[in-house]
Short mmCIF file of C-alpha atoms in Angstrom, two decimals:
data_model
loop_
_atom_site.label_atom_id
_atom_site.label_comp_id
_atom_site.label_asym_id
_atom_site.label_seq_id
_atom_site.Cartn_x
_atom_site.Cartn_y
_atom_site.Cartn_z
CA UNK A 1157 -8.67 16.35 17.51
CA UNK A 1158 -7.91 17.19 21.24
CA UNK A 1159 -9.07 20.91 20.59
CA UNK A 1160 -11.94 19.72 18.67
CA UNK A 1161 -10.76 21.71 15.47
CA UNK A 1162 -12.61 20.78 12.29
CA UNK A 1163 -9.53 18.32 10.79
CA UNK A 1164 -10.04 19.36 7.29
CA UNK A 1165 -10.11 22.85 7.93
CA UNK A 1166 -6.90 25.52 6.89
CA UNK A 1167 -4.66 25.88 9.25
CA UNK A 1168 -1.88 28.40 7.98
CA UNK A 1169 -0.59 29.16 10.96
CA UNK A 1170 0.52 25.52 11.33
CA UNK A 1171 0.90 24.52 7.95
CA UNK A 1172 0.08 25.54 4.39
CA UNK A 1173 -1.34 22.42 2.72
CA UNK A 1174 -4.69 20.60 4.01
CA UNK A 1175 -5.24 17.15 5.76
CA UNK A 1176 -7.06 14.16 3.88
CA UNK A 1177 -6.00 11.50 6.07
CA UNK A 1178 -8.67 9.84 8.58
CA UNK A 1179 -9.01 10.82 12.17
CA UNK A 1180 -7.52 7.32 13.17
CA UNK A 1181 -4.31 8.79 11.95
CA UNK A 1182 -4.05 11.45 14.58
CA UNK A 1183 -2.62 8.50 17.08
CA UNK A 1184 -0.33 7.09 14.71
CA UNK A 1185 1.13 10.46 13.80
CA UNK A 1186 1.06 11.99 17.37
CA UNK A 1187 4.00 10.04 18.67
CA UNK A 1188 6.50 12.16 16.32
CA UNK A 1189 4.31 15.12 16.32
CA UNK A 1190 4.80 15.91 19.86
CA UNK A 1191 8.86 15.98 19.09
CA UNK A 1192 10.55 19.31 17.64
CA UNK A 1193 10.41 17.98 13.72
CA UNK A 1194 14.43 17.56 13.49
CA UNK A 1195 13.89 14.59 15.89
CA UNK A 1196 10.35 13.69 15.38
CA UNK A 1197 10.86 13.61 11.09
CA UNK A 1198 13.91 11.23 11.26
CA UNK A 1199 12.10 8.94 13.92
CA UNK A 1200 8.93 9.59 11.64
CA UNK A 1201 10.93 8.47 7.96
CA UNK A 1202 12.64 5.45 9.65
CA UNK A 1203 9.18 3.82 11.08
CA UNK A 1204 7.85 4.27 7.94
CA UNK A 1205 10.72 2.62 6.02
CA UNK A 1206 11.20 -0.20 8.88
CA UNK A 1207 7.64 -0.84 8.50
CA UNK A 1208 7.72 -1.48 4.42
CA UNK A 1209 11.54 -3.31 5.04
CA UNK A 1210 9.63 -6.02 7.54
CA UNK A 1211 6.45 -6.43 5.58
CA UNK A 1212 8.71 -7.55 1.67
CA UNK A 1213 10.75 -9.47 4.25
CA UNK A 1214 7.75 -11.40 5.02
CA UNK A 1215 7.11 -12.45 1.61
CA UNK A 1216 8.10 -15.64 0.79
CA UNK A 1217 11.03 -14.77 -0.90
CA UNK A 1218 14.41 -15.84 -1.47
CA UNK A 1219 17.26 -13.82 -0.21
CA UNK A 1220 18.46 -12.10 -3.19
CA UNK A 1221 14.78 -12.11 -4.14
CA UNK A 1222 14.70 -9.72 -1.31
CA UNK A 1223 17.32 -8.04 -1.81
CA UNK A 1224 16.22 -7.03 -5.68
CA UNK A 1225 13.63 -5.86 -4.38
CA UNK A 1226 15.06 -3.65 -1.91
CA UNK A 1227 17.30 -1.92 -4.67
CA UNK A 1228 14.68 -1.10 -6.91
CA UNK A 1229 12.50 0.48 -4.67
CA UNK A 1230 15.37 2.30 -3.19
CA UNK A 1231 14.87 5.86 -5.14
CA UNK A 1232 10.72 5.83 -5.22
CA UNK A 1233 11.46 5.39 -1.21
CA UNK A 1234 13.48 8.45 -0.95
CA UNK A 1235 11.08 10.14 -3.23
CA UNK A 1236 8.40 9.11 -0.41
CA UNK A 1237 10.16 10.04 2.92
CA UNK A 1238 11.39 13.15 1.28
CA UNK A 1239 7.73 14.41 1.39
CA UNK A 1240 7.32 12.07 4.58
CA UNK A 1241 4.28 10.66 3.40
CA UNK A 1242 2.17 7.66 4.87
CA UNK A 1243 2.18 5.70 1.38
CA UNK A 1244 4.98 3.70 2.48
CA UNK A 1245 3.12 2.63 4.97
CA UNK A 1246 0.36 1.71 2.96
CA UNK A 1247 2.00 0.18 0.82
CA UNK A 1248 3.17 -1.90 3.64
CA UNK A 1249 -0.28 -2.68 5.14
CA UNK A 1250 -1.66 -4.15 1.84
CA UNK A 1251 1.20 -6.68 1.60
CA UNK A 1252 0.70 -7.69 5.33
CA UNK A 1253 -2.57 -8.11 4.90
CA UNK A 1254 -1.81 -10.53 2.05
CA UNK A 1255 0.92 -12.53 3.92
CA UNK A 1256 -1.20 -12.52 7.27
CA UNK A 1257 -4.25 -14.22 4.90
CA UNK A 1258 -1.25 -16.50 3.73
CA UNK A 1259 -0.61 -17.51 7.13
CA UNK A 1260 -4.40 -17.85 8.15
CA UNK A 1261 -3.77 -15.05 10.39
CA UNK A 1262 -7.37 -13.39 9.25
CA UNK A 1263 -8.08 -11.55 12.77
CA UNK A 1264 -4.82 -9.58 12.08
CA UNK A 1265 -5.19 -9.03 8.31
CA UNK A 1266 -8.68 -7.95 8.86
CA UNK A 1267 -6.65 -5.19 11.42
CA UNK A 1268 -4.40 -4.36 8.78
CA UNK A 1269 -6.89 -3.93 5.95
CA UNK A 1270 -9.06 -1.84 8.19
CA UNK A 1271 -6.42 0.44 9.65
CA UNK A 1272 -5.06 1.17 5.88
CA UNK A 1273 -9.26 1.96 5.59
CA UNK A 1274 -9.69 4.25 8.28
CA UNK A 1275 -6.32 6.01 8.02
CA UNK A 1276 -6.42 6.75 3.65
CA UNK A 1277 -8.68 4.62 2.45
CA UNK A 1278 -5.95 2.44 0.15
CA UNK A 1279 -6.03 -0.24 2.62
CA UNK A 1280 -9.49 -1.40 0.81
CA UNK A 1281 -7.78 -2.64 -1.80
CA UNK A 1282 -6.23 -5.92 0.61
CA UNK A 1283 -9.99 -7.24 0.10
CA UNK A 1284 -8.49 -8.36 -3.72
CA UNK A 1285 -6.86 -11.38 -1.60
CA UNK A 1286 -10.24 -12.21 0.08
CA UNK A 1287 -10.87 -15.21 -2.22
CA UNK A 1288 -7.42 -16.91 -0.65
CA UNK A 1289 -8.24 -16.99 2.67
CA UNK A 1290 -9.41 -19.93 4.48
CA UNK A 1291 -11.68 -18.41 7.19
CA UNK A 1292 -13.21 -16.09 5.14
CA UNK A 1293 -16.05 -15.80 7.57
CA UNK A 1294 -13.33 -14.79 9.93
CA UNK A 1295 -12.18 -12.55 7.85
CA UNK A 1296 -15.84 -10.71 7.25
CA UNK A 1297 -16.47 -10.95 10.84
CA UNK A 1298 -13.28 -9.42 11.91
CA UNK A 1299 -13.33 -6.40 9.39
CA UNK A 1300 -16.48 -5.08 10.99
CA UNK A 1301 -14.95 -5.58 14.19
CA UNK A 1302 -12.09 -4.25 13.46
CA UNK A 1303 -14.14 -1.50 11.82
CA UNK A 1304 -16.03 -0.67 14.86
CA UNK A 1305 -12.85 0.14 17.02
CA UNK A 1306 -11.39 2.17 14.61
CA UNK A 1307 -14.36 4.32 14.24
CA UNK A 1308 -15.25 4.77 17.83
CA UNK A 1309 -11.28 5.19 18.75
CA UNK A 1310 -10.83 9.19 18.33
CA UNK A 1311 -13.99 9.47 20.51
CA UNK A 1312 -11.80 8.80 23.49
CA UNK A 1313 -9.63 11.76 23.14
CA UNK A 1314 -12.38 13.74 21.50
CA UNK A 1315 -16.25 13.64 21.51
CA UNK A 1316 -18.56 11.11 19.70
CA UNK A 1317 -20.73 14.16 17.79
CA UNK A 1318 -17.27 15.73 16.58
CA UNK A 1319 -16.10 12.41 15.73
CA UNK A 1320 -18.99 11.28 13.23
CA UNK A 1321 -19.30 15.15 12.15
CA UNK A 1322 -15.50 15.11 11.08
CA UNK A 1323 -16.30 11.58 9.28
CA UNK A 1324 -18.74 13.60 7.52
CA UNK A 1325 -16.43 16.12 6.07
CA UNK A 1326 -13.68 13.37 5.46
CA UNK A 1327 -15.87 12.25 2.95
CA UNK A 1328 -16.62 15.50 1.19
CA UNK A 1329 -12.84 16.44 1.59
CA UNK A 1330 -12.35 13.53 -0.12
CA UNK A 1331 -14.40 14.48 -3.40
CA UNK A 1332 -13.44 18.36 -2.99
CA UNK A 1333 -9.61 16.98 -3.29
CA UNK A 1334 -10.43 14.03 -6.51
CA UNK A 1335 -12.29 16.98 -7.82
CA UNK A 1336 -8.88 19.00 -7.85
CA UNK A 1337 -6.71 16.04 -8.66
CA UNK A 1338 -8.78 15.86 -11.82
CA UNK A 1339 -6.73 18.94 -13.61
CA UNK A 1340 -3.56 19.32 -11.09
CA UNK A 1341 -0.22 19.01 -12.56
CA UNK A 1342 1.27 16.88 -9.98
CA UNK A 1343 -1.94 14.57 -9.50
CA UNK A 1344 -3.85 12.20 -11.00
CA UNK A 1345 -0.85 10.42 -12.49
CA UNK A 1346 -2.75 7.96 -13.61
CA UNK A 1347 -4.81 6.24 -16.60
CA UNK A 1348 -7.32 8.79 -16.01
CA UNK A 1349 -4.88 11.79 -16.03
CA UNK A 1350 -3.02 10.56 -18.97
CA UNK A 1351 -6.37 9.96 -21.23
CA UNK A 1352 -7.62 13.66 -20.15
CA UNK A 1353 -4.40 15.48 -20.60
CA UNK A 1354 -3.46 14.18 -23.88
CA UNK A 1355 -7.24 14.10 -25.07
CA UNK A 1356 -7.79 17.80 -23.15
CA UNK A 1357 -11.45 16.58 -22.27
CA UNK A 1358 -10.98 16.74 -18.89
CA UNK A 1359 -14.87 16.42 -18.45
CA UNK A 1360 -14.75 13.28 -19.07
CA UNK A 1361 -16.30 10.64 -16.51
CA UNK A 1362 -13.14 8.05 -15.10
CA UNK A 1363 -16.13 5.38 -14.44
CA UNK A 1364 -15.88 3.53 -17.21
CA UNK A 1365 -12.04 3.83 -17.88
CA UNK A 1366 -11.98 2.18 -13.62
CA UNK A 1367 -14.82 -0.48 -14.49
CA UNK A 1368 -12.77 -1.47 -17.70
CA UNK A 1369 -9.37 -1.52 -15.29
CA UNK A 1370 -11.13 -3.71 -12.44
CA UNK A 1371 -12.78 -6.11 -15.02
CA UNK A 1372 -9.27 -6.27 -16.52
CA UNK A 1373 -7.66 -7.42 -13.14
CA UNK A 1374 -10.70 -9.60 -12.36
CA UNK A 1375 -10.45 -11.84 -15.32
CA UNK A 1376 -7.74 -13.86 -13.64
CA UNK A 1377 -10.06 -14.69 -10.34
CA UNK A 1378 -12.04 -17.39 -12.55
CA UNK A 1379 -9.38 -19.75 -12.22
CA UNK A 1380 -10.42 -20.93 -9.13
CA UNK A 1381 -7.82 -24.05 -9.27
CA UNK A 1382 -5.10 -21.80 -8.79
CA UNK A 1383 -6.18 -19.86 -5.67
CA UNK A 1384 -4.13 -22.36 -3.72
CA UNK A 1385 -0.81 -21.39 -5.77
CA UNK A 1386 1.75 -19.03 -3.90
CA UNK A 1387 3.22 -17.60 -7.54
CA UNK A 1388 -0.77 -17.08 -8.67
CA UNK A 1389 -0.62 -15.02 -5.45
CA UNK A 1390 2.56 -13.05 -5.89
CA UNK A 1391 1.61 -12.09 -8.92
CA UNK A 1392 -1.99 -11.12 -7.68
CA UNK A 1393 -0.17 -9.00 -4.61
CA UNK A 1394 1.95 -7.43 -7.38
CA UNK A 1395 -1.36 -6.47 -9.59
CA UNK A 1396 -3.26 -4.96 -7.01
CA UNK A 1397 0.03 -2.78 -6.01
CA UNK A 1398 0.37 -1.16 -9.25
CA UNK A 1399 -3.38 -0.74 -10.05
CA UNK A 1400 -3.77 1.02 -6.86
CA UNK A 1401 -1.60 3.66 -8.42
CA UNK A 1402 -2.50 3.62 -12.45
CA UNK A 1403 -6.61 3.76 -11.52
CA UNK A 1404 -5.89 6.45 -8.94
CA UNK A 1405 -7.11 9.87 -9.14
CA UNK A 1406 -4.67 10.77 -6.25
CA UNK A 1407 -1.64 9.34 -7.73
CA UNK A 1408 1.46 11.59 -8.45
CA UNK A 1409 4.68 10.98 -8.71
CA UNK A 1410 5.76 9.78 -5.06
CA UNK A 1411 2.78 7.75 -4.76
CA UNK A 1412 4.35 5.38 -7.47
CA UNK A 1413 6.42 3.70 -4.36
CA UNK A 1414 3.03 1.58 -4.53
CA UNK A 1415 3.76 0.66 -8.22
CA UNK A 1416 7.33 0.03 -7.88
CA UNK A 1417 7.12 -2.31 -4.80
CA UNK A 1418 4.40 -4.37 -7.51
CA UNK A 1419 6.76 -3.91 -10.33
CA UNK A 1420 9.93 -5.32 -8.50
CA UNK A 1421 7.97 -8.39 -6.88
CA UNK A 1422 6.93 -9.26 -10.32
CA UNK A 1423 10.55 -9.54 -12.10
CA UNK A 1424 11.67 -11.01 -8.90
CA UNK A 1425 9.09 -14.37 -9.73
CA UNK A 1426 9.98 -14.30 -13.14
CA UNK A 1427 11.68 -17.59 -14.16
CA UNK A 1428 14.78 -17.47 -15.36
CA UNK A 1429 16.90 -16.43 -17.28
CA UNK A 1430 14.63 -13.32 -17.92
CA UNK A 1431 12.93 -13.08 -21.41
CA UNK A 1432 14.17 -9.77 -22.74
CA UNK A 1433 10.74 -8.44 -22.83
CA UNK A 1434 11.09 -8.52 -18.69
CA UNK A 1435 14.36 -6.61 -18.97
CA UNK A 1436 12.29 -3.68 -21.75
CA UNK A 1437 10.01 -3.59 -19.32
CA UNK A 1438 11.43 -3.48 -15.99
CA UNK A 1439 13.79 -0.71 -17.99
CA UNK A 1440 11.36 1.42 -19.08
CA UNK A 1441 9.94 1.76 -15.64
CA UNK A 1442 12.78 1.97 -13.71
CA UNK A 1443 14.06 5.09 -16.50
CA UNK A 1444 10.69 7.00 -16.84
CA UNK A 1445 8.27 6.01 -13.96
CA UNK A 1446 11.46 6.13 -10.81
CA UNK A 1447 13.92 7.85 -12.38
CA UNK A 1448 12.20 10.12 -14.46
CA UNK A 1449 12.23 13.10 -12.64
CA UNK A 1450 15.61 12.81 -11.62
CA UNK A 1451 18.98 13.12 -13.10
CA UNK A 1452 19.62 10.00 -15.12
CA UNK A 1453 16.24 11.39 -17.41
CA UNK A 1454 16.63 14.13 -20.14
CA UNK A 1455 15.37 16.89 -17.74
CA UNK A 1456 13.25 18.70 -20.52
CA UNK A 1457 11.74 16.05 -22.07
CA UNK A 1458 10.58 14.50 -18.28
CA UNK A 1459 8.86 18.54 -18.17
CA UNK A 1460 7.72 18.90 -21.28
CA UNK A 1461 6.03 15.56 -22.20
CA UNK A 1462 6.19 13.18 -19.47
CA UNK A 1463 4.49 15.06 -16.66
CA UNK A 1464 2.32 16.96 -18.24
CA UNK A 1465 0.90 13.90 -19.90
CA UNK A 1466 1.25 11.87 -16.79
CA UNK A 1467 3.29 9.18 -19.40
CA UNK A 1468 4.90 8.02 -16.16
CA UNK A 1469 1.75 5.62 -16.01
CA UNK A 1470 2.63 4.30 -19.51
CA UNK A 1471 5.31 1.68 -18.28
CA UNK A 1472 3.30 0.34 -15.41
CA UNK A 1473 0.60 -0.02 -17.49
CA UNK A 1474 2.27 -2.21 -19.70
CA UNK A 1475 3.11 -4.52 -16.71
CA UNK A 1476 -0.13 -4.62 -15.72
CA UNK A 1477 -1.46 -6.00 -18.70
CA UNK A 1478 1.70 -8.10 -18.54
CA UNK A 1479 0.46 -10.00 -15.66
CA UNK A 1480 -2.65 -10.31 -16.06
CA UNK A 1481 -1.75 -12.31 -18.89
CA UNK A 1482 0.57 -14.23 -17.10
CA UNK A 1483 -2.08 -15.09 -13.98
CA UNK A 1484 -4.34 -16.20 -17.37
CA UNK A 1485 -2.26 -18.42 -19.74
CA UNK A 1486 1.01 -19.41 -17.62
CA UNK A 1487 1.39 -22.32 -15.42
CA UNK A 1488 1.96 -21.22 -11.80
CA UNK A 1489 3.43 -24.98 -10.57
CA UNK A 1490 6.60 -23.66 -12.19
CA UNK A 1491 9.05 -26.21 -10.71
CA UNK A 1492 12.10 -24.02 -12.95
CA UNK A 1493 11.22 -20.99 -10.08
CA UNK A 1494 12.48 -24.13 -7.35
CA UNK A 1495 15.36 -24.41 -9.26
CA UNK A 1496 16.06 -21.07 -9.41
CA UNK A 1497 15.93 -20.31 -6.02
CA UNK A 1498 18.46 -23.28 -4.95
CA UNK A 1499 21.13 -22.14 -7.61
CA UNK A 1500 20.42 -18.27 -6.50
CA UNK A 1501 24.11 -17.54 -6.04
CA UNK A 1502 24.74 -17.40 -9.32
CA UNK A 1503 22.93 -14.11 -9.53
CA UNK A 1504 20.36 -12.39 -12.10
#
């Protein structure tokens, strides 16, 4: 950005695959950039993971709650930092900027939303928990300020023209790579890779498969008497985590640490002792959706059916649909949860 180089240009004498993140992320990546990789990576992986670790601790959870958590997003997060990808942090962002409207902090969720925004656009999707804050104005007010900065920040180190000119070609980078996703092997593992693959019509529009999938998770939001309800909430923040993933055209296979973080926070809130439904499902994603390209799953069934179908989705999907209904017909006063939590010692 320094040099002025068009960002979303090939650079093979650097590196052989192409950037799609914002130009706000050339500050948050230069600190580790500037170190020799075997020092910069390391220090790179463990902000990332400190980052996610702080924001689930920040959930009002109980301890072993927590800790649940932590295990079962344990192998999606190596998946992640293996390919040192920002998606942890993303991941992160969108549950601070839930917690931070929690806390009526709405100038500093309104920093997280937009940063997640201008660095890969997932950071949109902490908008879903506009309708719980209590300053929304604040909120509104504060996104386009926030907004503002975090346009006009890389024209400090750069130049304004090359600045709004690389914006520009962010956004047809950004169609050039959904475009690709749409018949790539490793991406779109999602709804709309799953219906195209098996169907083999990949000209097929994802509109209305995403307008079905958002008026799916917006049935809940009519129930305006439970906006005020922390599990209503939880189970919101765990919604928008895996739909980010299963209505994604850029999903693949380490991008499911998005999914996982939803899936876990869900069977965390479930009361107990779990319905064995909850334990099917929490199985079945755990098996095919974490684990599925890894040891503990028949190797050539994961190659032969499950990614080239994108059937990873499948689980998720199921969850999904499972709380939806849940934010619909169950109570979320569930005064059992209470319980719970004080006799937590006697484990799951």
């Amino acid at each position: 950005m320094i040099q002025q180089f068009p960002l979303y240009n090939p650079r093979p004498e650097f590196y052989k695959d192409l950037n799609h993140y914002g130009p706000l992320f050339s500050y948050i990546i230069a600190p580790f950039a500037l170190l020799p990789d075997y020092i910069g990576a390391p220090l790179w992986m463990l902000a990332l993971t400190s980052i996610l670790y702080f924001s689930i601790k920040d959930l009002n959870l109980k301890t072993w709650q927590h800790i649940v958590i932590f295990w079962l997003c344990l192998n999606s997060l190596i998946g992640s930092l293996t390919n040192v990808q920002f998606n942890i942090a993303s991941v992160a962002l969108i549950i601070y900027s839930y917690t931070l409207i929690r806390k009526e902090k709405d100038v500093w969720a309104a920093f997280v939303i937009m940063l997640g925004v201008f660095v890969k656009l997932y950071g949109i999707v902490g908008f879903a928990f506009f309708l719980f804050s209590k300053h929304k104005p604040k909120l509104i007010l504060w996104s386009f300020i926030w907004g503002a900065i975090f346009f006009a920040l890389p024209m400090l180190i750069s130049s304004p023209d090359f600045i709004i000119k690389q914006y520009v070609c962010w956004f047809h980078d950004l169609i050039a790579k959904n475009g690709i996703n749409n018949t790539s092997l490793m991406q779109n593992v999602s709804v709309f890779g799953m219906i195209k693959r098996v169907s083999g019509h990949y000209e097929w529009s994802n509109l209305p498969v995403l307008l079905g999938g958002l008026l799916i998770s917006a049935i809940p939001y009519v129930q305006f008497r439970k906006y005020k309800e922390e599990r209503f909430q939880l189970l919101t923040l765990a919604l928008v985590l895996i739909f980010t993933v299963i209505f994604s055209t850029g999903s693949e296979p380490n991008t499911y640490i998005f999914a996982i973080v939803g899936v876990a926070l869900w069977f965390v809130i479930q009361p107990r002792p779990f319905d064995k439904i909850v334990w099917i499902l929490l199985i079945l994603v755990m098996w095919i959706t974490s684990f599925g390209n890894s040891f503990l799953f028949p190797h050539s069934i994961y190659r032969t059916y499950i990614l080239p179908y994108a059937f990873q989705v499948i689980p998720c999907v199921l969850i999904w649909l499972r709380i939806v209904y849940e934010l619909i017909v169950t109570p979320t006063r569930i005064p059992s949860n209470e319980a719970i939590n004080s006799n937590s010692r006697t484990g799951l």
